[in-house]
CSV table of C-alpha atoms and ligand atoms in Angstrom, one decimal:
chain,number,residue,atom,x,y,z
A,102,UNK,CA,84.6,47.4,97.9
A,103,UNK,CA,83.6,51.0,97.1
A,104,UNK,CA,85.0,52.1,100.4
A,105,UNK,CA,88.2,50.3,99.6
A,106,UNK,CA,88.6,51.9,96.2
A,107,UNK,CA,87.7,55.3,97.7
A,108,UNK,CA,90.4,54.9,100.2
A,109,UNK,CA,92.9,53.9,97.6
A,110,UNK,CA,92.0,56.9,95.5
A,111,UNK,CA,92.3,59.2,98.6
A,112,UNK,CA,95.7,57.7,99.4
A,113,UNK,CA,96.8,58.2,95.9
A,114,UNK,CA,95.8,61.9,95.9
A,115,UNK,CA,97.5,62.3,99.3
A,116,UNK,CA,100.6,60.7,97.9
A,117,UNK,CA,100.7,63.1,94.9
A,118,UNK,CA,100.1,66.1,97.2
A,119,UNK,CA,102.9,64.9,99.5
A,120,UNK,CA,105.2,64.4,96.6
A,121,UNK,CA,104.4,67.9,95.2
A,122,UNK,CA,105.0,69.4,98.6
A,123,UNK,CA,108.3,67.5,99.1
A,124,UNK,CA,109.6,68.8,95.8
A,125,UNK,CA,108.6,72.3,97.0
A,126,UNK,CA,109.9,72.2,100.5
A,127,UNK,CA,110.7,69.6,103.1
A,128,UNK,CA,107.9,67.5,104.6
A,129,UNK,CA,104.3,66.8,104.1
A,130,UNK,CA,102.9,69.1,106.8
A,131,UNK,CA,105.1,72.1,106.2
A,132,UNK,CA,103.8,75.4,104.9
A,133,UNK,CA,105.8,78.1,103.1
A,134,UNK,CA,105.0,81.5,104.4
A,135,UNK,CA,106.2,85.0,103.2
A,136,UNK,CA,106.7,88.1,105.2
A,137,UNK,CA,107.9,91.6,104.3
A,138,UNK,CA,110.8,93.3,106.0
A,139,UNK,CA,109.4,95.5,108.8
A,140,UNK,CA,106.0,93.8,108.3
A,141,UNK,CA,104.4,91.0,110.2
A,142,UNK,CA,103.5,87.3,109.6
A,143,UNK,CA,101.1,85.0,111.4
A,144,UNK,CA,101.6,81.2,111.4
A,145,UNK,CA,98.1,79.9,111.4
A,146,UNK,CA,97.1,77.0,113.6
A,147,UNK,CA,93.6,75.6,113.9
A,148,UNK,CA,93.4,73.2,116.7
A,149,UNK,CA,90.1,71.7,117.7
A,150,UNK,CA,91.6,70.7,121.1
A,151,UNK,CA,92.4,73.4,123.7
A,152,UNK,CA,96.1,73.8,124.4
A,153,UNK,CA,97.6,73.2,127.8
A,154,UNK,CA,101.1,73.9,126.6
A,155,UNK,CA,102.7,75.5,123.6
A,156,UNK,CA,106.3,75.8,122.4
A,157,UNK,CA,107.4,77.6,119.2
A,158,UNK,CA,110.9,77.2,117.9
A,159,UNK,CA,113.0,78.8,115.2
A,160,UNK,CA,115.5,76.3,113.7
A,161,UNK,CA,115.2,74.5,117.1
A,162,UNK,CA,115.9,77.6,119.2
A,163,UNK,CA,113.0,78.6,121.5
A,164,UNK,CA,110.9,81.5,120.4
A,165,UNK,CA,108.5,81.2,123.2
A,166,UNK,CA,106.9,78.7,125.6
A,167,UNK,CA,103.7,78.7,127.5
A,168,UNK,CA,101.8,76.5,130.0
A,169,UNK,CA,98.2,77.0,131.0
A,170,UNK,CA,98.1,79.2,134.1
A,171,UNK,CA,101.6,80.7,133.5
A,172,UNK,CA,102.7,83.8,131.6
A,173,UNK,CA,104.2,83.4,128.2
A,174,UNK,CA,108.0,83.3,128.2
A,175,UNK,CA,109.5,84.9,125.1
A,176,UNK,CA,113.2,84.5,124.2
A,177,UNK,CA,115.5,87.0,122.3
A,178,UNK,CA,115.4,88.2,119.7
A,179,UNK,CA,111.7,88.0,119.8
A,180,UNK,CA,111.0,89.9,123.1
A,181,UNK,CA,108.3,92.5,122.3
A,182,UNK,CA,108.0,91.3,118.8
A,183,UNK,CA,105.7,88.3,119.0
A,184,UNK,CA,102.1,87.6,119.9
A,185,UNK,CA,100.8,84.1,120.8
A,186,UNK,CA,97.1,83.3,120.6
A,187,UNK,CA,96.9,80.7,123.3
A,188,UNK,CA,93.4,79.6,122.1
A,189,UNK,CA,94.3,78.9,118.5
A,190,UNK,CA,98.1,78.4,119.0
A,191,UNK,CA,98.9,80.9,116.2
A,192,UNK,CA,102.1,82.8,116.4
A,193,UNK,CA,102.5,86.4,115.0
A,194,UNK,CA,106.0,88.0,114.5
A,195,UNK,CA,106.2,91.8,114.1
A,196,UNK,CA,108.9,94.0,112.7
A,197,UNK,CA,110.3,91.2,110.6
A,198,UNK,CA,114.0,91.3,109.6
A,199,UNK,CA,115.9,89.3,107.1
A,200,UNK,CA,117.4,87.2,109.9
A,201,UNK,CA,114.0,86.0,110.9
A,202,UNK,CA,114.0,83.8,107.8
A,203,UNK,CA,114.0,80.3,109.1
A,204,UNK,CA,111.9,77.2,109.8
A,205,UNK,CA,109.4,77.7,112.6
A,206,UNK,CA,107.8,74.8,114.4
A,207,UNK,CA,104.9,74.5,116.8
A,208,UNK,CA,105.6,71.7,119.4
A,209,UNK,CA,102.5,70.7,121.1
A,210,UNK,CA,101.0,67.5,122.5
A,211,UNK,CA,97.6,68.7,121.4
A,212,UNK,CA,98.3,69.1,117.6
A,213,UNK,CA,101.6,67.3,117.1
A,214,UNK,CA,104.3,69.2,115.3
A,215,UNK,CA,103.5,71.8,112.6
A,216,UNK,CA,106.3,73.3,110.5
A,217,UNK,CA,106.3,76.6,108.7
A,218,UNK,CA,109.1,77.8,106.4
A,219,UNK,CA,109.4,81.6,106.5
A,220,UNK,CA,110.8,83.6,103.7
A,221,UNK,CA,111.4,87.3,104.4
A,222,UNK,CA,111.3,89.5,101.3
A,223,UNK,CA,111.8,93.2,100.7
A,224,UNK,CA,108.9,95.5,99.7
A,225,UNK,CA,108.3,95.2,96.0
A,226,UNK,CA,109.5,98.3,94.0
A,227,UNK,CA,107.7,99.6,91.0
A,228,UNK,CA,108.8,98.2,87.7
A,229,UNK,CA,110.2,100.3,84.9
A,230,UNK,CA,109.1,99.8,81.4
A,231,UNK,CA,111.7,100.2,78.6
A,232,UNK,CA,111.6,99.6,74.9
A,233,UNK,CA,114.0,98.9,72.1
A,234,UNK,CA,113.2,99.2,68.5
A,235,UNK,CA,114.2,96.6,65.9
A,236,UNK,CA,113.3,96.3,62.2
A,237,UNK,CA,109.9,94.7,62.7
A,238,UNK,CA,109.2,94.7,66.4
A,239,UNK,CA,109.3,96.8,69.5
A,240,UNK,CA,110.7,94.9,72.5
A,241,UNK,CA,109.2,96.1,75.7
A,242,UNK,CA,111.1,95.2,78.9
A,243,UNK,CA,109.7,95.3,82.4
A,244,UNK,CA,112.4,95.8,84.9
A,245,UNK,CA,112.6,95.7,88.7
A,246,UNK,CA,115.6,97.6,90.0
A,247,UNK,CA,118.7,95.3,90.2
A,248,UNK,CA,119.0,96.0,93.9
A,249,UNK,CA,115.9,93.9,94.5
A,250,UNK,CA,117.3,90.5,95.5
A,251,UNK,CA,114.1,88.4,95.6
A,252,UNK,CA,113.4,88.2,91.8
A,253,UNK,CA,113.0,84.4,92.0
A,254,UNK,CA,109.6,84.9,93.7
A,255,UNK,CA,108.3,87.4,91.0
A,256,UNK,CA,105.8,86.8,88.3
A,257,UNK,CA,105.2,89.1,85.4
A,258,UNK,CA,102.0,89.6,83.4
A,259,UNK,CA,101.0,92.0,80.6
A,260,UNK,CA,97.7,93.5,79.5
A,261,UNK,CA,98.4,92.5,76.0
A,262,UNK,CA,96.2,90.7,73.5
A,263,UNK,CA,97.9,87.9,71.5
A,264,UNK,CA,97.1,89.8,68.3
A,265,UNK,CA,99.3,92.7,69.6
A,266,UNK,CA,101.9,90.9,71.7
A,267,UNK,CA,104.3,88.0,71.2
A,268,UNK,CA,106.1,86.4,74.1
A,269,UNK,CA,109.6,87.6,74.5
A,270,UNK,CA,112.5,85.4,75.7
A,271,UNK,CA,111.1,85.5,79.2
A,272,UNK,CA,108.1,86.7,81.1
A,273,UNK,CA,109.5,90.2,81.7
A,274,UNK,CA,109.6,90.9,77.9
A,275,UNK,CA,107.1,91.2,75.1
A,276,UNK,CA,107.4,91.8,71.4
A,277,UNK,CA,105.0,94.2,69.5
A,278,UNK,CA,104.7,94.5,65.8
A,279,UNK,CA,105.5,98.1,64.7
A,280,UNK,CA,102.4,98.3,62.4
A,281,UNK,CA,100.0,98.1,65.4
A,282,UNK,CA,98.1,101.1,66.8
A,283,UNK,CA,100.9,102.5,68.9
A,284,UNK,CA,98.7,105.1,70.6
A,285,UNK,CA,97.8,102.5,73.3
A,286,UNK,CA,99.4,101.9,76.6
A,287,UNK,CA,100.9,98.7,77.7
A,288,UNK,CA,100.9,97.6,81.3
A,289,UNK,CA,103.2,95.3,83.1
A,290,UNK,CA,102.2,93.9,86.5
A,291,UNK,CA,104.8,92.3,88.7
A,292,UNK,CA,103.5,90.1,91.5
A,293,UNK,CA,105.4,89.0,94.6
A,294,UNK,CA,103.9,86.5,96.9
A,295,UNK,CA,102.7,89.4,99.1
A,296,UNK,CA,101.9,92.3,96.7
A,297,UNK,CA,101.9,93.6,93.2
A,298,UNK,CA,102.9,96.7,91.3
A,299,UNK,CA,101.9,97.9,87.8
A,300,UNK,CA,103.6,100.3,85.5
A,301,UNK,CA,102.7,101.4,82.0
A,302,UNK,CA,104.2,102.8,78.8
A,303,UNK,CA,102.7,104.5,75.8
A,304,UNK,CA,104.0,102.5,72.8
A,305,UNK,CA,104.2,105.6,70.6
A,306,UNK,CA,107.1,106.8,72.8
A,307,UNK,CA,109.1,103.8,71.5
A,308,UNK,CA,109.3,105.1,67.9
A,309,UNK,CA,111.0,108.3,66.8
A,310,UNK,CA,108.7,111.2,65.9
A,311,UNK,CA,107.5,111.0,62.3
A,312,UNK,CA,108.4,107.3,62.0
A,313,UNK,CA,105.0,106.4,63.3
A,314,UNK,CA,103.7,104.0,60.6
A,315,UNK,CA,100.0,105.0,61.0
A,316,UNK,CA,100.8,108.6,60.5
A,317,UNK,CA,103.0,107.9,57.6
A,318,UNK,CA,100.3,106.0,55.8
A,319,UNK,CA,97.9,108.9,56.5
A,320,UNK,CA,100.5,111.6,55.5
A,321,UNK,CA,101.6,110.1,52.2
A,322,UNK,CA,98.1,110.2,50.5
A,323,UNK,CA,97.5,113.7,51.9
A,324,UNK,CA,100.8,115.0,50.5
A,325,UNK,CA,100.0,113.3,47.2
A,326,UNK,CA,96.6,114.9,47.0
A,327,UNK,CA,97.9,118.4,47.8
A,328,UNK,CA,100.6,118.0,45.2
A,329,UNK,CA,98.1,116.8,42.7
A,330,UNK,CA,95.7,119.7,43.2
A,331,UNK,CA,98.6,122.2,43.1
A,332,UNK,CA,99.9,120.8,39.9
A,333,UNK,CA,96.3,120.8,38.4
A,334,UNK,CA,95.7,124.5,39.4
A,335,UNK,CA,99.2,125.5,38.3
A,336,UNK,CA,98.7,123.9,34.8
A,337,UNK,CA,95.3,125.5,34.3
A,338,UNK,CA,96.3,128.9,35.9
A,339,UNK,CA,99.6,129.3,34.2
A,340,UNK,CA,98.4,130.4,30.7
A,341,UNK,CA,95.9,132.8,32.3
A,342,UNK,CA,98.7,134.2,34.5
A,343,UNK,CA,100.9,134.5,31.5
A,344,UNK,CA,98.2,136.4,29.5
A,345,UNK,CA,97.6,138.8,32.4
A,346,UNK,CA,101.3,139.3,32.6
A,347,UNK,CA,101.4,140.0,28.9
A,348,UNK,CA,98.4,142.3,28.9
A,349,UNK,CA,99.6,144.3,31.9
A,350,UNK,CA,103.0,144.8,30.3
A,351,UNK,CA,102.5,147.7,27.8
A,352,UNK,CA,106.1,147.8,26.7
B,674,NAG,C1,112.5,99.1,108.1
B,674,NAG,O1,112.3,100.1,109.2
B,674,NAG,C2,113.5,100.8,109.5
B,674,NAG,C3,113.3,101.6,110.7
B,674,NAG,O2,112.0,102.2,110.7
B,674,NAG,C4,113.9,101.6,108.3
B,674,NAG,O3,115.2,102.2,108.5
B,674,NAG,C5,114.1,100.7,107.1
B,674,NAG,O4,114.4,101.4,105.9
B,674,NAG,C6,112.9,99.8,106.9
B,674,NAG,N1,113.2,98.9,105.8
B,674,NAG,C7,112.3,98.7,104.8
B,674,NAG,C8,112.8,97.7,103.8
B,674,NAG,O5,111.2,99.2,104.7
B,675,NAG,C1,108.0,97.9,115.2
B,675,NAG,O1,107.7,98.9,114.2
B,675,NAG,C2,106.8,99.9,114.7
B,675,NAG,C3,106.5,100.8,113.6
B,675,NAG,O2,106.2,100.0,112.5
B,675,NAG,C4,107.5,100.6,115.8
B,675,NAG,O3,106.6,101.6,116.3
B,675,NAG,C5,108.0,99.7,116.9
B,675,NAG,O4,108.8,100.4,117.8
B,675,NAG,C6,108.8,98.6,116.3
B,675,NAG,N1,109.1,97.6,117.4
B,675,NAG,C7,110.3,97.1,117.5
B,675,NAG,C8,110.4,96.1,118.6
B,675,NAG,O5,111.2,97.4,116.8
B,676,NAG,C1,115.8,102.4,78.9
B,676,NAG,O1,116.7,102.1,80.0
B,676,NAG,C2,117.9,102.8,79.9
B,676,NAG,C3,118.8,102.3,81.0
B,676,NAG,O2,118.4,101.2,81.6
B,676,NAG,C4,117.6,104.3,80.0
B,676,NAG,O3,118.8,105.0,79.9
B,676,NAG,C5,116.7,104.7,78.9
B,676,NAG,O4,116.3,106.0,79.1
B,676,NAG,C6,115.4,103.8,79.0
B,676,NAG,N1,114.6,104.2,77.9
B,676,NAG,C7,113.3,104.4,78.0
B,676,NAG,C8,112.6,104.7,76.7
B,676,NAG,O5,112.7,104.4,79.1
B,677,NAG,C1,102.6,83.2,87.9
B,677,NAG,O1,101.2,83.4,88.4
B,677,NAG,C2,100.3,82.5,87.8
B,677,NAG,C3,98.9,82.9,88.3
B,677,NAG,O2,99.0,83.3,89.6
B,677,NAG,C4,100.6,81.1,88.2
B,677,NAG,O3,99.7,80.2,87.6
B,677,NAG,C5,102.0,80.8,87.7
B,677,NAG,O4,102.4,79.5,88.1
B,677,NAG,C6,103.0,81.8,88.2
B,677,NAG,N1,104.3,81.5,87.6
B,677,NAG,C7,105.5,81.6,88.3
B,677,NAG,C8,106.7,81.3,87.5
B,677,NAG,O5,105.5,81.9,89.5
B,678,NAG,C1,103.1,83.1,76.0
B,678,NAG,O1,103.3,82.9,77.4
B,678,NAG,C2,102.2,82.5,78.1
B,678,NAG,C3,102.5,82.4,79.6
B,678,NAG,O2,103.8,82.0,79.7
B,678,NAG,C4,101.6,81.2,77.5
B,678,NAG,O3,100.4,80.9,78.2
B,678,NAG,C5,101.3,81.4,76.0
B,678,NAG,O4,100.9,80.2,75.5
B,678,NAG,C6,102.5,81.9,75.3
B,678,NAG,N1,102.2,82.3,74.0
B,678,NAG,C7,103.0,82.0,72.9
B,678,NAG,C8,102.5,82.4,71.6
B,678,NAG,O5,104.0,81.3,73.1
B,679,NAG,C1,114.8,88.5,80.4
B,679,NAG,O1,115.7,88.5,79.3
B,679,NAG,C2,116.5,89.7,79.2
B,679,NAG,C3,117.3,89.6,77.9
B,679,NAG,O2,117.2,88.3,77.3
B,679,NAG,C4,117.4,89.8,80.5
B,679,NAG,O3,118.1,91.0,80.4
B,679,NAG,C5,116.5,89.8,81.7
B,679,NAG,O4,117.3,89.8,82.8
B,679,NAG,C6,115.6,88.6,81.8
B,679,NAG,N1,114.7,88.8,82.9
B,679,NAG,C7,114.4,87.8,83.7
B,679,NAG,C8,113.4,88.1,84.7
B,679,NAG,O5,114.8,86.6,83.5
């Protein structure tokens, strides 16, 4: 009975995993892989049984085939661009191009079919931070150059405490109250599935010189104090000055 309920539980979990994967891609045993243009990617296979034959296909076209005792036959456009580990069955593709983006399948009697869905993305550029000033807030924007066409895979994060930052309209934007300490730097990190890039901005550069609220609050009392002292000295000194002027004027 315990074994039965355990099985049911496991089947339930498997069902949920399969469902999640189906939403994400195609079938239960497919794996989404990412590679960078000009980089390489390895489709990992871990077979406990030694292979006697291997065939890898790209959207049903042969990439390579191998039989124990024979050399590996590689087909265009993969000649000189692939490596097959005949022990594990793993395939590595080098010098990736955008046209390598496809579904890759290992056909083997030893492991059954294994499917990989390859996405080839460009190298991630550095983001640019930009800010706009409104009445209450500074809006900081984290931008990836518009020429980068793989923005759907990107994820943004900020080094910002909730006390300082509010979420903007999307992940690439935050709002900062102007009355914060604007001498600090804010960092935006952009993450692709393969790498990440961080850029930063000093918040004080977002506000015009002199409009910095902290300084203004410090300057107003200082100016008032100087004005007060000047006025006090002037009032006390004026009669003395006047008398001296009188006494030094013989005519
Ligand atoms: C890929 O390599 C080629 C040749 O070395 C180069 O012209 C091209 O700019 C590279 N592309 C990227 C995205 O790095
Ligand atoms: C792959 O790129 C390397 C440099 O990254 C280059 O030396 C090599 O010639 C390229 N191979 C092919 C087949 O383009
Ligand atoms: C904000 O971006 C615009 C164009 O995208 C640029 O002209 C401007 O200099 C940037 N401002 C800052 C503070 O970086
Ligand atoms: C962004 O990254 C976090 C942590 O890696 C992850 O939990 C989240 O789902 C990602 N969001 C998107 C939209 O990719
Ligand atoms: C801001 O966004 C993050 C991630 O999207 C979320 O975890 C957090 O709850 C949001 N905060 C507010 C105040 O909406
Ligand atoms: C975030 O929103 C701003 C303005 O609302 C828009 O210009 C920008 O493209 C959006 N960025 C993303 C990653 O959706």
